[in-house]
Amino acid sequence: MKTKIVVVDDNANNLLLEEDLLLMANFEVFTAMNAKDALLTIKRETPKIIILDVQLPDMSGTEVAKILRGEKETANIPIVFVTASVLPADIDQLLCIPNSAYISKPIDTRTFAQQISLYIK
């Protein structure tokens, strides 16, 4: 059985790239382009890991993460934030969320799937 991953990004090109890289690495990938769809998909699929853009059109990725951490079913699912914002204060805000990590954009297409695998428990 393949490992389920939910990828959330409002940029269609980024979403497609991340999805393709993870599919090639033999993951089962579900996608969403906004927070509302992401929350529904995560609850429906119960993934092993969530890849989450910080800047979404309907709410921030950090807000999504806080909602997920507040619910029993999703409280312990690892979240990897993928963001172009790599200022120390921004990184600290992301890493204050339990069981989270970040990867900066642009992603390294050669190592992205391997990086994600490190966070799966």
XYZ file of N, CA and C in Angstrom:
363
model
N 0.843 -1.184 0.000
C 0.000 0.000 0.000
C 0.890 1.250 0.000
N 0.579 2.172 -0.874
C 1.374 3.389 -1.000
C 1.103 4.353 0.155
N 2.106 5.149 0.470
C 1.975 6.169 1.507
C 1.186 7.352 0.962
N 0.135 7.742 1.681
C -0.702 8.866 1.263
C -0.077 10.191 1.680
N -0.090 11.131 0.726
C 0.396 12.483 0.967
C -0.645 13.463 0.434
N -0.887 14.531 1.170
C -1.705 15.639 0.662
C -0.773 16.820 0.421
N -0.837 17.360 -0.798
C -0.030 18.514 -1.184
C -0.979 19.688 -1.404
N -0.662 20.821 -0.761
C -1.514 22.010 -0.839
C -0.680 23.178 -1.344
N -1.059 23.715 -2.498
C -0.376 24.883 -3.062
C -1.339 25.576 -4.015
N -1.429 26.888 -3.924
C -2.343 27.623 -4.797
C -1.740 27.929 -6.164
N -0.460 27.656 -6.348
C 0.187 27.845 -7.644
C 0.123 26.513 -8.390
N -0.616 26.492 -9.490
C -0.844 25.245 -10.224
C 0.458 24.604 -10.699
N 1.426 25.406 -11.122
C 2.698 24.851 -11.588
C 3.459 24.180 -10.450
N 3.515 24.838 -9.287
C 4.184 24.245 -8.129
C 3.486 22.960 -7.695
N 2.171 23.004 -7.681
C 1.386 21.847 -7.259
C 1.650 20.657 -8.176
N 1.637 20.895 -9.475
C 1.864 19.830 -10.448
C 3.278 19.266 -10.323
N 4.260 20.132 -10.149
C 5.641 19.689 -10.007
C 5.806 18.806 -8.766
N 5.309 19.268 -7.633
C 5.425 18.499 -6.402
C 4.686 17.169 -6.514
N 3.488 17.213 -7.093
C 2.712 15.986 -7.286
C 3.478 14.995 -8.159
N 4.001 15.448 -9.278
C 4.742 14.563 -10.189
C 5.958 13.941 -9.514
N 6.713 14.746 -8.775
C 7.905 14.231 -8.096
C 7.541 13.154 -7.081
N 6.446 13.358 -6.369
C 6.020 12.390 -5.360
C 5.409 11.140 -5.990
N 4.691 11.304 -7.087
C 4.151 10.141 -7.800
C 5.286 9.269 -8.335
N 6.331 9.913 -8.872
C 7.484 9.163 -9.381
C 8.199 8.416 -8.253
N 8.081 8.910 -7.032
C 8.688 8.258 -5.877
C 7.733 7.235 -5.243
N 6.640 6.960 -5.919
C 5.684 5.920 -5.534
C 4.810 6.253 -4.332
N 4.503 7.531 -4.156
C 3.538 7.940 -3.138
C 2.150 8.029 -3.762
N 1.116 7.928 -2.949
C -0.252 8.193 -3.380
C -0.522 9.649 -3.017
N -0.784 10.491 -4.025
C -0.826 11.935 -3.827
C -2.238 12.483 -4.044
N -2.660 13.320 -3.103
C -3.925 14.050 -3.197
C -3.565 15.530 -3.132
N -4.270 16.353 -3.895
C -3.899 17.764 -3.967
C -5.076 18.679 -3.635
N -4.709 19.897 -3.238
C -5.692 20.954 -2.994
C -5.021 22.286 -3.283
N -5.833 23.253 -3.735
C -5.291 24.566 -4.084
C -5.695 25.661 -3.107
N -6.454 25.302 -2.074
C -6.821 26.294 -1.063
C -7.036 25.576 0.271
N -7.161 26.355 1.319
C -7.268 25.795 2.667
C -8.552 24.989 2.856
N -9.651 25.481 2.345
C -10.934 24.789 2.513
C -10.868 23.385 1.920
N -10.399 23.285 0.672
C -10.286 21.977 0.030
C -9.248 21.109 0.730
N -8.177 21.741 1.199
C -7.135 20.995 1.899
C -7.682 20.320 3.151
N -8.414 21.071 3.958
C -8.961 20.518 5.196
C -9.915 19.357 4.915
N -10.733 19.498 3.885
C -11.657 18.413 3.510
C -10.890 17.183 3.030
N -9.884 17.393 2.195
C -9.097 16.282 1.649
C -8.327 15.571 2.752
N -7.747 16.335 3.659
C -6.972 15.751 4.760
C -7.877 14.906 5.655
N -9.059 15.395 5.965
C -9.985 14.633 6.804
C -10.451 13.366 6.094
N -10.667 13.449 4.789
C -11.160 12.304 4.010
C -10.081 11.237 3.828
N -8.851 11.649 3.560
C -7.792 10.705 3.185
C -6.882 10.273 4.336
N -6.831 11.031 5.408
C -5.929 10.779 6.535
C -4.524 10.414 6.038
N -3.820 11.398 5.486
C -2.487 11.125 4.927
C -1.446 10.873 6.013
N -0.303 10.332 5.604
C 0.829 10.124 6.504
C 1.621 11.414 6.692
N 1.477 12.344 5.723
C 2.188 13.615 5.777
C 1.438 14.646 4.939
N 1.603 15.912 5.304
C 0.964 17.018 4.588
C 2.052 17.978 4.142
N 2.019 18.328 2.871
C 2.938 19.331 2.333
C 2.096 20.572 2.105
N 2.471 21.667 2.763
C 1.582 22.814 2.866
C 2.285 24.115 2.509
N 1.767 24.807 1.507
C 2.251 26.134 1.164
C 1.823 27.097 2.277
N 2.623 28.097 2.536
C 2.297 29.058 3.590
C 1.290 30.091 3.102
N 1.419 30.514 1.861
C 0.543 31.547 1.301
C -0.580 30.899 0.492
N -1.765 30.866 1.052
C -2.941 30.338 0.365
C -3.968 31.456 0.232
N -4.876 31.353 -0.746
C -5.802 32.467 -0.988
C -6.856 32.685 0.094
N -7.256 31.613 0.802
C -8.355 31.763 1.752
C -7.936 31.797 3.223
N -6.742 31.332 3.547
C -6.177 31.457 4.896
C -4.726 31.014 4.816
N -3.930 31.401 5.774
C -2.508 31.050 5.716
C -2.290 29.572 6.058
N -1.185 29.052 5.591
C -0.829 27.680 5.911
C -0.661 27.460 7.404
N -0.179 28.480 8.108
C -0.027 28.340 9.558
C -1.391 28.228 10.244
N -2.387 28.939 9.725
C -3.738 28.813 10.276
C -4.288 27.409 10.021
N -4.046 26.884 8.828
C -4.477 25.519 8.506
C -3.822 24.539 9.475
N -2.522 24.708 9.689
C -1.791 23.810 10.591
C -2.355 23.860 12.010
N -2.696 25.049 12.478
C -3.250 25.173 13.826
C -4.607 24.478 13.941
N -5.414 24.567 12.901
C -6.693 23.844 12.880
C -6.433 22.338 12.956
N -5.493 21.858 12.141
C -5.180 20.426 12.117
C -4.636 19.945 13.464
N -3.817 20.753 14.104
C -3.247 20.376 15.404
C -4.305 20.343 16.501
N -5.397 21.058 16.285
C -6.465 21.095 17.273
C -7.464 19.963 17.163
N -7.318 19.096 16.176
C -8.254 17.991 15.972
C -7.544 16.661 16.211
N -8.180 15.776 16.950
C -7.573 14.508 17.350
C -7.062 13.698 16.152
N -7.837 13.624 15.094
C -7.497 12.785 13.944
C -6.270 13.293 13.184
N -5.989 14.588 13.266
C -4.905 15.160 12.466
C -3.789 15.776 13.312
N -3.907 15.694 14.621
C -2.972 16.377 15.515
C -1.522 15.935 15.343
N -1.306 14.685 14.939
C 0.052 14.155 14.876
C 0.573 13.915 13.467
N -0.179 14.309 12.459
C 0.301 14.140 11.082
C 1.403 15.168 10.823
N 2.588 14.723 10.394
C 3.653 15.681 10.101
C 3.242 16.662 9.003
N 3.649 17.912 9.177
C 3.400 18.952 8.186
C 4.749 19.497 7.736
N 4.962 19.501 6.423
C 6.157 20.130 5.859
C 5.691 21.362 5.102
N 6.067 22.521 5.601
C 5.743 23.768 4.921
C 6.717 23.956 3.762
N 6.188 24.353 2.632
C 7.021 24.673 1.471
C 6.788 26.149 1.197
N 7.847 26.943 1.337
C 7.663 28.388 1.265
C 8.873 29.088 0.676
N 8.604 30.200 0.035
C 9.680 31.064 -0.477
C 10.119 32.047 0.602
N 9.349 32.153 1.668
C 9.659 33.068 2.754
C 10.587 32.380 3.740
N 11.858 32.711 3.692
C 12.825 32.028 4.541
C 13.522 32.980 5.517
N 12.851 34.031 5.920
C 13.394 34.907 6.945
C 13.383 34.162 8.275
N 14.378 34.368 9.118
C 14.439 33.636 10.396
C 13.157 33.727 11.219
N 12.540 34.894 11.276
C 11.303 35.039 12.062
C 10.182 34.186 11.472
N 10.109 34.121 10.142
C 9.082 33.305 9.488
C 9.311 31.817 9.750
N 10.555 31.399 9.685
C 10.895 30.003 9.932
C 10.565 29.632 11.379
N 10.907 30.508 12.317
C 10.608 30.250 13.720
C 9.110 30.072 13.944
N 8.299 30.895 13.267
C 6.846 30.797 13.406
C 6.352 29.431 12.916
N 6.927 28.950 11.825
C 6.521 27.644 11.285
C 6.939 26.504 12.210
N 8.150 26.584 12.702
C 8.687 25.492 13.510
C 8.130 25.467 14.929
N 7.417 26.526 15.318
C 6.721 26.523 16.613
C 5.504 25.606 16.582
N 5.066 25.259 15.393
C 3.930 24.346 15.248
C 4.462 22.925 15.457
N 3.884 22.184 16.387
C 4.390 20.839 16.675
C 4.435 19.937 15.439
N 5.488 19.112 15.382
C 5.644 18.112 14.327
C 5.631 18.741 12.937
N 6.378 19.844 12.784
C 6.439 20.510 11.495
C 7.883 20.735 11.069
N 8.043 20.966 9.785
C 9.350 21.254 9.193
C 9.103 22.173 8.014
N 10.166 22.621 7.376
C 9.964 23.433 6.187
C 11.035 23.125 5.146
N 10.641 23.355 3.908
C 11.537 23.274 2.754
C 11.355 24.580 2.005
N 12.456 25.209 1.641
C 12.340 26.493 0.954
C 12.136 26.299 -0.550
N 11.392 27.232 -1.130
C 11.211 27.284 -2.583
C 12.316 28.154 -3.162
N 12.784 27.882 -4.340
C 12.356 26.771 -5.191
C 12.875 25.442 -4.642
N 12.059 24.411 -4.784
C 12.451 23.097 -4.287
C 13.534 22.509 -5.183
N 14.298 21.605 -4.625
C 15.306 20.868 -5.386
C 14.621 19.613 -5.921
N 14.384 19.575 -7.212
C 13.633 18.467 -7.805
C 14.348 17.127 -7.660
N 15.653 17.160 -7.490
C 16.421 15.911 -7.359
C 16.268 15.288 -5.978
N 15.973 16.092 -4.968
C 15.940 15.565 -3.598
C 14.599 15.756 -2.890
N 13.630 16.373 -3.530
C 12.368 16.722 -2.874
C 11.684 15.505 -2.244
N 11.469 14.447 -3.012
C 10.764 13.275 -2.481
C 11.535 12.645 -1.333
N 12.842 12.618 -1.431
C 13.675 12.064 -0.370
C 13.567 12.921 0.899
N 13.560 14.245 0.725
C 13.406 15.137 1.875
C 12.076 14.872 2.571
N 11.016 14.736 1.795
C 9.687 14.487 2.359
C 9.683 13.173 3.126
N 10.330 12.157 2.579
C 10.361 10.827 3.223
C 10.962 10.882 4.630
N 11.879 11.806 4.858
C 12.516 11.917 6.171
C 11.540 12.259 7.288
N 10.433 12.887 6.947
C 9.479 13.353 7.949
C 8.307 12.390 8.176
N 8.252 11.328 7.406
C 7.155 10.363 7.563
C 7.481 9.407 8.693
N 6.527 9.260 9.590
C 6.738 8.388 10.759
C 6.091 7.042 10.562
